[in-house]
XYZ file of C-alpha atoms in Angstrom:
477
model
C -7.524 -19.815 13.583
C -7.157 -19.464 10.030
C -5.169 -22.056 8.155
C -2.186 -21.536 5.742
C -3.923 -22.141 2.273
C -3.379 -24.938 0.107
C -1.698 -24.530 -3.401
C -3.677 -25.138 -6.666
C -1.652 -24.371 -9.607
C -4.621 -23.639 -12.045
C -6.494 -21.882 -9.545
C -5.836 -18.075 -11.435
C -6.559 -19.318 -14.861
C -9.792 -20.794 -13.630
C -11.144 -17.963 -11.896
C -10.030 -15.569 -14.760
C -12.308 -18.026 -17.080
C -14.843 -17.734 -14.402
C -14.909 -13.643 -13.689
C -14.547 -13.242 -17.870
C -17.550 -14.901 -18.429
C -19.678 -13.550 -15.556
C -18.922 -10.306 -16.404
C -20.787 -10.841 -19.785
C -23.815 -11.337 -18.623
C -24.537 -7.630 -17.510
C -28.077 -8.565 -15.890
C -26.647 -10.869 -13.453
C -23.739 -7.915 -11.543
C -20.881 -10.088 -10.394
C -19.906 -8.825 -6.696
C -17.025 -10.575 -5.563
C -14.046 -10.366 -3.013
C -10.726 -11.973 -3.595
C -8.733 -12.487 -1.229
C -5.190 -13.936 -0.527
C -2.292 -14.003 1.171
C 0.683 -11.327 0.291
C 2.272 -12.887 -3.036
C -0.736 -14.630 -4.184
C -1.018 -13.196 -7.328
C -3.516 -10.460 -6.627
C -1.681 -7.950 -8.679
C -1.247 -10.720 -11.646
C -4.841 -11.572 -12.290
C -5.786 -8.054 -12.376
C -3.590 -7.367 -15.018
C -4.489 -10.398 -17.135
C -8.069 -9.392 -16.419
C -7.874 -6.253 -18.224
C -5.787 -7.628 -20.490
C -8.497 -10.167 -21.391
C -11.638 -7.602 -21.150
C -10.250 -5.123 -23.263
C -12.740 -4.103 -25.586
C -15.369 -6.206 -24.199
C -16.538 -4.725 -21.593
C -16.086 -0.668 -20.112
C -14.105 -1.143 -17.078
C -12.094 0.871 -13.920
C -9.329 -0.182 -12.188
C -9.312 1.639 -9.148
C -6.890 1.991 -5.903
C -6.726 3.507 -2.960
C -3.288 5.311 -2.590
C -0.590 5.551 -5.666
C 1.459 2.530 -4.747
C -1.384 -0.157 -5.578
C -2.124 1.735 -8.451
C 1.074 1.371 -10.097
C 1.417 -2.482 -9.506
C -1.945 -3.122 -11.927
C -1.342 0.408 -13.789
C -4.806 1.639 -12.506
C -5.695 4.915 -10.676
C -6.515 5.958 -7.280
C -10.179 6.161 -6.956
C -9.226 9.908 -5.976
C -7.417 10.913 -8.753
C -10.316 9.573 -11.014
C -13.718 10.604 -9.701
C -11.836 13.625 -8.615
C -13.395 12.987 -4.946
C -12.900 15.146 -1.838
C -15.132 14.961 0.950
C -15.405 18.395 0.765
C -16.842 18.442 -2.834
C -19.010 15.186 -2.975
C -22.260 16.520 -3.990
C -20.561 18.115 -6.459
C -19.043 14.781 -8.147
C -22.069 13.159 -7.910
C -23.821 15.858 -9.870
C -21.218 15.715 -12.629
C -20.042 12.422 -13.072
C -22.653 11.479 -15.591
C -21.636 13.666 -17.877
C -17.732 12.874 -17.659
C -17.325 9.033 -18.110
C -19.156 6.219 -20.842
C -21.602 3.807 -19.119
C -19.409 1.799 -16.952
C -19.468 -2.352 -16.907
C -17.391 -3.383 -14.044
C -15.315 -1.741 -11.598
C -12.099 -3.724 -9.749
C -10.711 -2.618 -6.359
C -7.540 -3.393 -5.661
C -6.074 -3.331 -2.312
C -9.101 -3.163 -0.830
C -8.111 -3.258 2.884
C -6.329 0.409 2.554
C -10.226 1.640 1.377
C -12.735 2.943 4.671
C -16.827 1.769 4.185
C -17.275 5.827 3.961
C -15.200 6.036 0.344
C -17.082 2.999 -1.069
C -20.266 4.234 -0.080
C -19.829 7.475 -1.852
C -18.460 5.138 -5.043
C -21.361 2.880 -4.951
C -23.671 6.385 -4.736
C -21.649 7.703 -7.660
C -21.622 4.376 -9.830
C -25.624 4.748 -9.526
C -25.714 8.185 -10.906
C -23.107 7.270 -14.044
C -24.939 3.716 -14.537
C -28.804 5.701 -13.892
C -29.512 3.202 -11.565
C -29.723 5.142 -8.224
C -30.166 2.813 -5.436
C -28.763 -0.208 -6.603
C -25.325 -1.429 -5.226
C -22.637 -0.321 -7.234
C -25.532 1.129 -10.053
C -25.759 -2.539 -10.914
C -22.462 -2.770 -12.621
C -19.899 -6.105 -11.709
C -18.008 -5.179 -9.113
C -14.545 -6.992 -7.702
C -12.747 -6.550 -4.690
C -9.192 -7.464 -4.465
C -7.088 -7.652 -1.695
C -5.656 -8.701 1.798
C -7.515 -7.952 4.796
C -4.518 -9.307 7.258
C -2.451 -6.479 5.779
C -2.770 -2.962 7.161
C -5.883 -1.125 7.311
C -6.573 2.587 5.836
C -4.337 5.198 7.895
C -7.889 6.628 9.423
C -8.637 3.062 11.276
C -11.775 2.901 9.711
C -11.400 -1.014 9.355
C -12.717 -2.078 6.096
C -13.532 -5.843 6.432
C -16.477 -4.282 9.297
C -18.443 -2.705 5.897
C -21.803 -4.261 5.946
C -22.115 -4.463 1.946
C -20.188 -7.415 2.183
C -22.836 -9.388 3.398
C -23.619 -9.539 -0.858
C -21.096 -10.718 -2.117
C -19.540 -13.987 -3.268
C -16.028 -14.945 -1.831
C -12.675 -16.531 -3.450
C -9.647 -17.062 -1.082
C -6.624 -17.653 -3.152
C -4.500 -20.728 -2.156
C -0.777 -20.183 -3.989
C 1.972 -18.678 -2.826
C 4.170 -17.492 -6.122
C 6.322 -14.470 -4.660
C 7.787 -16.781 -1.812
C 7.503 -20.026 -3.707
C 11.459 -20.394 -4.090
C 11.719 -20.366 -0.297
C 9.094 -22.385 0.693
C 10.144 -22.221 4.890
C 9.801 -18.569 4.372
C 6.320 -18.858 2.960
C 4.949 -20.727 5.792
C 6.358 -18.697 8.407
C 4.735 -15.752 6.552
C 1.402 -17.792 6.641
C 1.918 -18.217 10.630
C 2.537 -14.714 11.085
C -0.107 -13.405 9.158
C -2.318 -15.343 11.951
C -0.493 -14.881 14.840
C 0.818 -18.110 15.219
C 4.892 -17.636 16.586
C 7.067 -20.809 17.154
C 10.450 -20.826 18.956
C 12.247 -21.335 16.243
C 10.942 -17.275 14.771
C 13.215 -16.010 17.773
C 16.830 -17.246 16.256
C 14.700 -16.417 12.928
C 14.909 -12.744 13.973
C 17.808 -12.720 15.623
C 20.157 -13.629 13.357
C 18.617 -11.294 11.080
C 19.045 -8.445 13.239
C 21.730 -5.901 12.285
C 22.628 -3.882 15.287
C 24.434 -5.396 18.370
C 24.333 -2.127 20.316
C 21.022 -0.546 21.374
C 23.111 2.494 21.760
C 23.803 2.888 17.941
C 21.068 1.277 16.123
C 20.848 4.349 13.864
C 25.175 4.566 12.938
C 24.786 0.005 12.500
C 22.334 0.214 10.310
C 23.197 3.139 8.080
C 26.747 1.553 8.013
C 25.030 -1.423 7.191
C 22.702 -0.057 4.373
C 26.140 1.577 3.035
C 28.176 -1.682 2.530
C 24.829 -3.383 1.133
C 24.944 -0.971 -1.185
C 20.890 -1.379 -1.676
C 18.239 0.261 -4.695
C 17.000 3.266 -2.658
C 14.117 2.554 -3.851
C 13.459 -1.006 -4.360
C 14.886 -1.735 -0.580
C 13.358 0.265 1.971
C 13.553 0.700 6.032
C 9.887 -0.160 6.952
C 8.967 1.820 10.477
C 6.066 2.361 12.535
C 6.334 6.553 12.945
C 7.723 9.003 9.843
C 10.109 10.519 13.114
C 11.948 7.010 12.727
C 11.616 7.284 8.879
C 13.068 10.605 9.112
C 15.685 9.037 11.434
C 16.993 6.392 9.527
C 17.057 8.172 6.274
C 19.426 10.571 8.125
C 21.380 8.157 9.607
C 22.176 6.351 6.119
C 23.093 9.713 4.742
C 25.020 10.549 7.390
C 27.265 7.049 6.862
C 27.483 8.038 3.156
C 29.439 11.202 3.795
C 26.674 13.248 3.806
C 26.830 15.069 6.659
C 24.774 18.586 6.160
C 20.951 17.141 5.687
C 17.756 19.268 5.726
C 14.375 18.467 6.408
C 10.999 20.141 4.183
C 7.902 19.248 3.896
C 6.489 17.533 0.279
C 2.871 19.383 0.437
C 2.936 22.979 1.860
C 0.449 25.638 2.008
C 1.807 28.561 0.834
C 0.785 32.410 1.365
C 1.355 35.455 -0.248
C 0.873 38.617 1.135
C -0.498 41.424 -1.212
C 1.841 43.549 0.276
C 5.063 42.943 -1.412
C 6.736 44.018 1.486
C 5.757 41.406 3.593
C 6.874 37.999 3.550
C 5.936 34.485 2.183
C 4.775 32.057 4.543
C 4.672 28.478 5.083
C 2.340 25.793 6.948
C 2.363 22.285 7.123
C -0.436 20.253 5.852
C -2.218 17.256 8.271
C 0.372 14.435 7.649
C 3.261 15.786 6.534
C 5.548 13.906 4.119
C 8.599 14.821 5.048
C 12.141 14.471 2.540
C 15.020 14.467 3.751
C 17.846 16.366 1.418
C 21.380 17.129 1.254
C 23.950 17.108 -1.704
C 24.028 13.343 -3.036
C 20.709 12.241 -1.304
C 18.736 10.178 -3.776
C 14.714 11.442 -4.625
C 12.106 9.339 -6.227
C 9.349 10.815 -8.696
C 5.974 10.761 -7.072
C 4.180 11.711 -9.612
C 4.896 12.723 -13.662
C 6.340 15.899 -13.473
C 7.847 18.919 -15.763
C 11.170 20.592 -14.831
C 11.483 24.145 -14.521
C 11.620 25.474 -18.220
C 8.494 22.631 -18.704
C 10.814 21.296 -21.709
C 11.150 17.812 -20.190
C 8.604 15.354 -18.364
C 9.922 12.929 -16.363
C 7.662 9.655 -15.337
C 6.488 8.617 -11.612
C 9.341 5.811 -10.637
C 12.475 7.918 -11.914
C 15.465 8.664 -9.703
C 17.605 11.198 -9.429
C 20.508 12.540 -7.050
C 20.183 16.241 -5.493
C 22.759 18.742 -6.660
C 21.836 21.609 -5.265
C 18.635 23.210 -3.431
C 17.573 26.864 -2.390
C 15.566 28.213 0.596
C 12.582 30.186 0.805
C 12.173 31.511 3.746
C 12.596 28.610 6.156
C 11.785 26.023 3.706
C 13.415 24.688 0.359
C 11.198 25.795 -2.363
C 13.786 24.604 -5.252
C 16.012 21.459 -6.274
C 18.564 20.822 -8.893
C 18.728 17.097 -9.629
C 20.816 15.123 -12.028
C 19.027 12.624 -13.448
C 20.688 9.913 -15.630
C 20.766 10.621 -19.473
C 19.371 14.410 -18.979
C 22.325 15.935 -16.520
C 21.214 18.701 -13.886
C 17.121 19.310 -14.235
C 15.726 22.235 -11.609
C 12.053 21.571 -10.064
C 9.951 24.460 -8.659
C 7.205 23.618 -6.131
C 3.989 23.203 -8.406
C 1.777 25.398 -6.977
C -1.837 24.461 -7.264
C -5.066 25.277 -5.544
C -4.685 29.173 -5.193
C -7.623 30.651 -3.524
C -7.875 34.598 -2.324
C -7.924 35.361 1.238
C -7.991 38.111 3.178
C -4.810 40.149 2.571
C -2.917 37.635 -0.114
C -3.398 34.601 -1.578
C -2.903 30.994 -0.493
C -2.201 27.926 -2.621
C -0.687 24.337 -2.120
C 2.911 24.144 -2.734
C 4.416 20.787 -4.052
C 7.364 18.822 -4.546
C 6.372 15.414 -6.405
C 9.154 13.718 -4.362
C 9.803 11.642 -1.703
C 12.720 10.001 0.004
C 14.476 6.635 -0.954
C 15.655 4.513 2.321
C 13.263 4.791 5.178
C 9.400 5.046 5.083
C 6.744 3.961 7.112
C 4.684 0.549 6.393
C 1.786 1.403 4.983
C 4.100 3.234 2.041
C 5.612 0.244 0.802
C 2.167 -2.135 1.301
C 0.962 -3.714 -2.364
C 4.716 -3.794 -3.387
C 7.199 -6.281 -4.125
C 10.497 -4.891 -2.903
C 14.313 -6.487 -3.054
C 15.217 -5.725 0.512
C 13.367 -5.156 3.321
C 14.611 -3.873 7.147
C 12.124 -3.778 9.425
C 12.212 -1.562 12.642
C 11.974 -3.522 15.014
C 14.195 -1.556 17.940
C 10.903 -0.417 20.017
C 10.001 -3.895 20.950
C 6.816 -3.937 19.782
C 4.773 -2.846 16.557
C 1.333 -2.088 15.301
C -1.349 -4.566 14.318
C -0.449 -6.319 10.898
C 2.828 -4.005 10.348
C 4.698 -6.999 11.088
C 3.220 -9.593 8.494
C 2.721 -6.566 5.340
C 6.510 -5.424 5.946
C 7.722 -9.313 5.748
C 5.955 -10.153 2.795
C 7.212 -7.599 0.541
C 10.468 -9.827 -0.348
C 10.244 -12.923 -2.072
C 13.138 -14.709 0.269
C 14.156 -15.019 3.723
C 17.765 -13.374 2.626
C 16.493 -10.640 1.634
C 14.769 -9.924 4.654
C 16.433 -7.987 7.798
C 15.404 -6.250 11.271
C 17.051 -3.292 12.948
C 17.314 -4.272 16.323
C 15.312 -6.731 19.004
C 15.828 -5.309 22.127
C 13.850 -8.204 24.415
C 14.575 -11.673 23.347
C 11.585 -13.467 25.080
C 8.236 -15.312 22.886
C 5.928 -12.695 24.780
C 8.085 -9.824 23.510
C 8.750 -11.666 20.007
C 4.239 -12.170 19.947
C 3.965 -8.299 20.689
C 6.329 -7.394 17.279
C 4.751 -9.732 15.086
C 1.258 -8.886 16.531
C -1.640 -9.215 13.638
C -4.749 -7.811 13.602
C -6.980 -10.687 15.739
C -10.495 -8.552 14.380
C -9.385 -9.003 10.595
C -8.601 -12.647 11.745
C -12.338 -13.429 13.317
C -13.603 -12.058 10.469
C -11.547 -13.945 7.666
C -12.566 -16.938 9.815
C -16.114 -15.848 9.751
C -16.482 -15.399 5.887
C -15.093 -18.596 5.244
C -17.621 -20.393 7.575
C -20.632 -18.724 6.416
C -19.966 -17.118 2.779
C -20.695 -18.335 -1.000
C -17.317 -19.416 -2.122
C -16.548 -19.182 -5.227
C -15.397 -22.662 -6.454
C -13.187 -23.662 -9.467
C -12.872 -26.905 -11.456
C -9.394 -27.966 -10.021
C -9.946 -27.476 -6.318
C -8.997 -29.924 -3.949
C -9.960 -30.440 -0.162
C -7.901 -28.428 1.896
C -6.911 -31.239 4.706
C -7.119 -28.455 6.918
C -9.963 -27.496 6.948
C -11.292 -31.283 6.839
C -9.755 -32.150 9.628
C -11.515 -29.214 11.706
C -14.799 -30.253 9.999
C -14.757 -33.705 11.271
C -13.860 -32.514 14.616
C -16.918 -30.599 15.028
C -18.854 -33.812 13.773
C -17.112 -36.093 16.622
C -17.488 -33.116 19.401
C -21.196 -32.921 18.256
C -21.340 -36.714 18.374
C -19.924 -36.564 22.155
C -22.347 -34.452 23.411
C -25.153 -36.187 21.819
């Protein structure tokens, strides 16, 4: 088993002085992992990293999916290359001519990546950098991240990518986001593992705010109600977007708002040439769903323009739904009044138009989503103010468990919908980790170059299990 880390107070500053001078030296690449433990202060050294290499040295700062992006204001990897696996060969060809000559490159949140997207960016790094087959095109690569935490949405587990095997390791050892509850921090650390004590049960329990299995949805949207919580900063973590969906009703619903719709963010849209015939809709793979009715609250997705493209409003900004009209079956505009601008009416953005056979088809958008409920993997590289956690099924993925819990920086601001078995096999199968990212966590700190800083200290953990291989060795000699 892994052991809960030990603290060393100068241990960022160090490895900051450490990465900023490696990265200097541009014919010896730096190709390194971090990892740590939720509230380690991942997110933190980025940003004093590029704080501290600005103007030295060319760098990306690169994520997976929006939310990581906006905790170390980099991009998604996506968003910057421009890749699509459909149009690969086409980036490759291209990006040469697009960016300068590119020093280091940072990852962050580099469990949500899949070994198929890094390959293409190491491919793509050696045709910027001219220095086809080398790894990364021989630039200083970091990877930063937690591979306990959920995986990318395809399964295609990360921590099994064989380029690993060439890289140098640092495993973070302070806790800062939980460090005012200290009991909280090391259950999070036993969690993270696996590890469940008896004690996690009343933990849970008294946490839990339904009573009835019967109304879980009318308790807890009551509940969310009287909290009176940030939409956005305190979310409903669940395991399916049917329970998102569910839940963000439900709290609507206890709010007075009784007539609710449901429309998909990301449509693809066709028009007929024939005016006479109608526009139609079809879901994308993975729909995003919002849920809407006058007074629901929406959350900016992405920087967007209002109708008469007069005003801009940033990713993060909130407003509450006035109004909303239907095309055909699906709501294709919203009037929102947002604070210190009044009523502001968004269009879908329609982008990607293509001809077909008889009309044209396009992607139609609403850079939106829902406050309330959302699924895990949503809210994972965050630090939120409230967190509920669904745990009324009984049981929940691999690693859900630990990334929803360590979102908060307190045990009080930590809750669970329902726990409807109250037995340690049961309680094991909802806090359920990941035992593969585990074995391997284990296996890089037995056999990897670790990266080691002035100040470190013998973790008496990991002492302890040295010497008892030594005296089990001894016995059997």
């Amino acid at each position: 088993m892994v052991s809960p880390p030990f603290t060393n107070p100068n241990e960022s500053q160090e490895l900051l002085d450490y990465v900023f001078k490696r990265v200097q030296n541009p014919k010896d690449p730096l190709k390194l992992l971090i990892v740590g433990r939720a509230g380690s202060g991942k997110s933190t050294f980025i940003k004093k990293l590029f704080e501290r290499i600005e103007g030295v040295i060319e760098a990306l700062n690169l994520a997976s999916r929006n939310t990581a992006a906006d905790e170390t204001g980099g991009q998604t990897v996506f968003k910057k290359f421009h890749i699509d696996f459909r149009n690969i060969r086409q980036v490759l060809e291209t990006a040469c001519t697009h960016y300068p000559k590119i020093g280091l490159v940072v990852l962050d949140e580099i469990s949500l990546f899949y070994p198929a997207l890094v390959d293409v960016l190491d491919k793509l790094l050696g045709k910027i950098n001219k220095a086809v087959g080398k790894m990364f095109g021989d630039v200083h690569i970091i990877m930063v991240g937690d591979i306990l935490q959920l995986p990318a949405p395809n399964n295609a587990l990360m921590y099994k990518w064989k380029g690993f095997l060439g890289f140098q390791i640092r495993m973070l050892s302070t806790n800062f986001r939980q460090a005012s509850d200290v009991d909280f921090g090391q259950r999070l650390d036993r969690w993270a593992v696996g590890s469940v004590a008896k004690d996690d049960m009343k933990f849970i329990q008294d946490r839990c705010v339904a009573k009835d299995p019967r109304t879980i949805y009318e308790e807890v949207g009551e509940f969310y109600k009287t909290q009176e919580w940030d939409p956005v900063e305190s979310l409903i973590l669940t395991s399916s977007r049917k329970d998102a969906i569910k839940f963000n009703r439900a709290v609507l619903n206890a709010r007075g708002i009784q007539e609710v719709f449901e429309t998909d963010a990301i449509l693809h849209k066709t028009e007929p040439n024939d005016p006479k015939l109608p526009v139609t809709y079809k879901p994308v793979e993975n729909p995003i769903t919002l849920v809407i009715g006058v007074g629901a609250q929406l959350l900016f997705t992405q920087d967007t323009f209002e109708q008469t493209n007069q005003h801009k409003f940033k990713r993060g900004t909130v407003g509450e739904v006035l109004s909303f009209e239907f095309d055909e079956d699906q709501i294709c505009t919203i009037t929102i009044e947002i604070e210190g601008y009044g009523a502001m009416t968004f269009d879908r953005i329609l982008t990607k138009a293509h001809i077909i056979k008889g009309g044209t088809e396009c992607m139609a958008i609403f850079n939106f989503r829902s406050g309330i409920a959302t699924t895990f993997n949503q809210a994972q590289g965050r630090t939120l103010k409230n967190v509920m956690i669904d745990t009324s099924n009984g049981y929940l993925y691999p690693a859900q468990f630990y990334c929803g819990a360590s979102r908060v920086r307190a045990s009080n601001a930590l809750h669970f919908t329902y726990l409807p078995e109250r037995d340690m096999s049961s309680l094991e199968s909802v806090i359920n980790p990941d035992p593969g990212a585990i074995n391997e966590l284990q296996r890089w700190k037995d056999y990897w170059r670790r990266v080691e800083l002035p100040s470190d200290v013998p973790n008496t953990d990991e002492e302890d299990e040295k010497k008892k291989k030594k005296g089990s060795q001894s016995n059997t000699e």
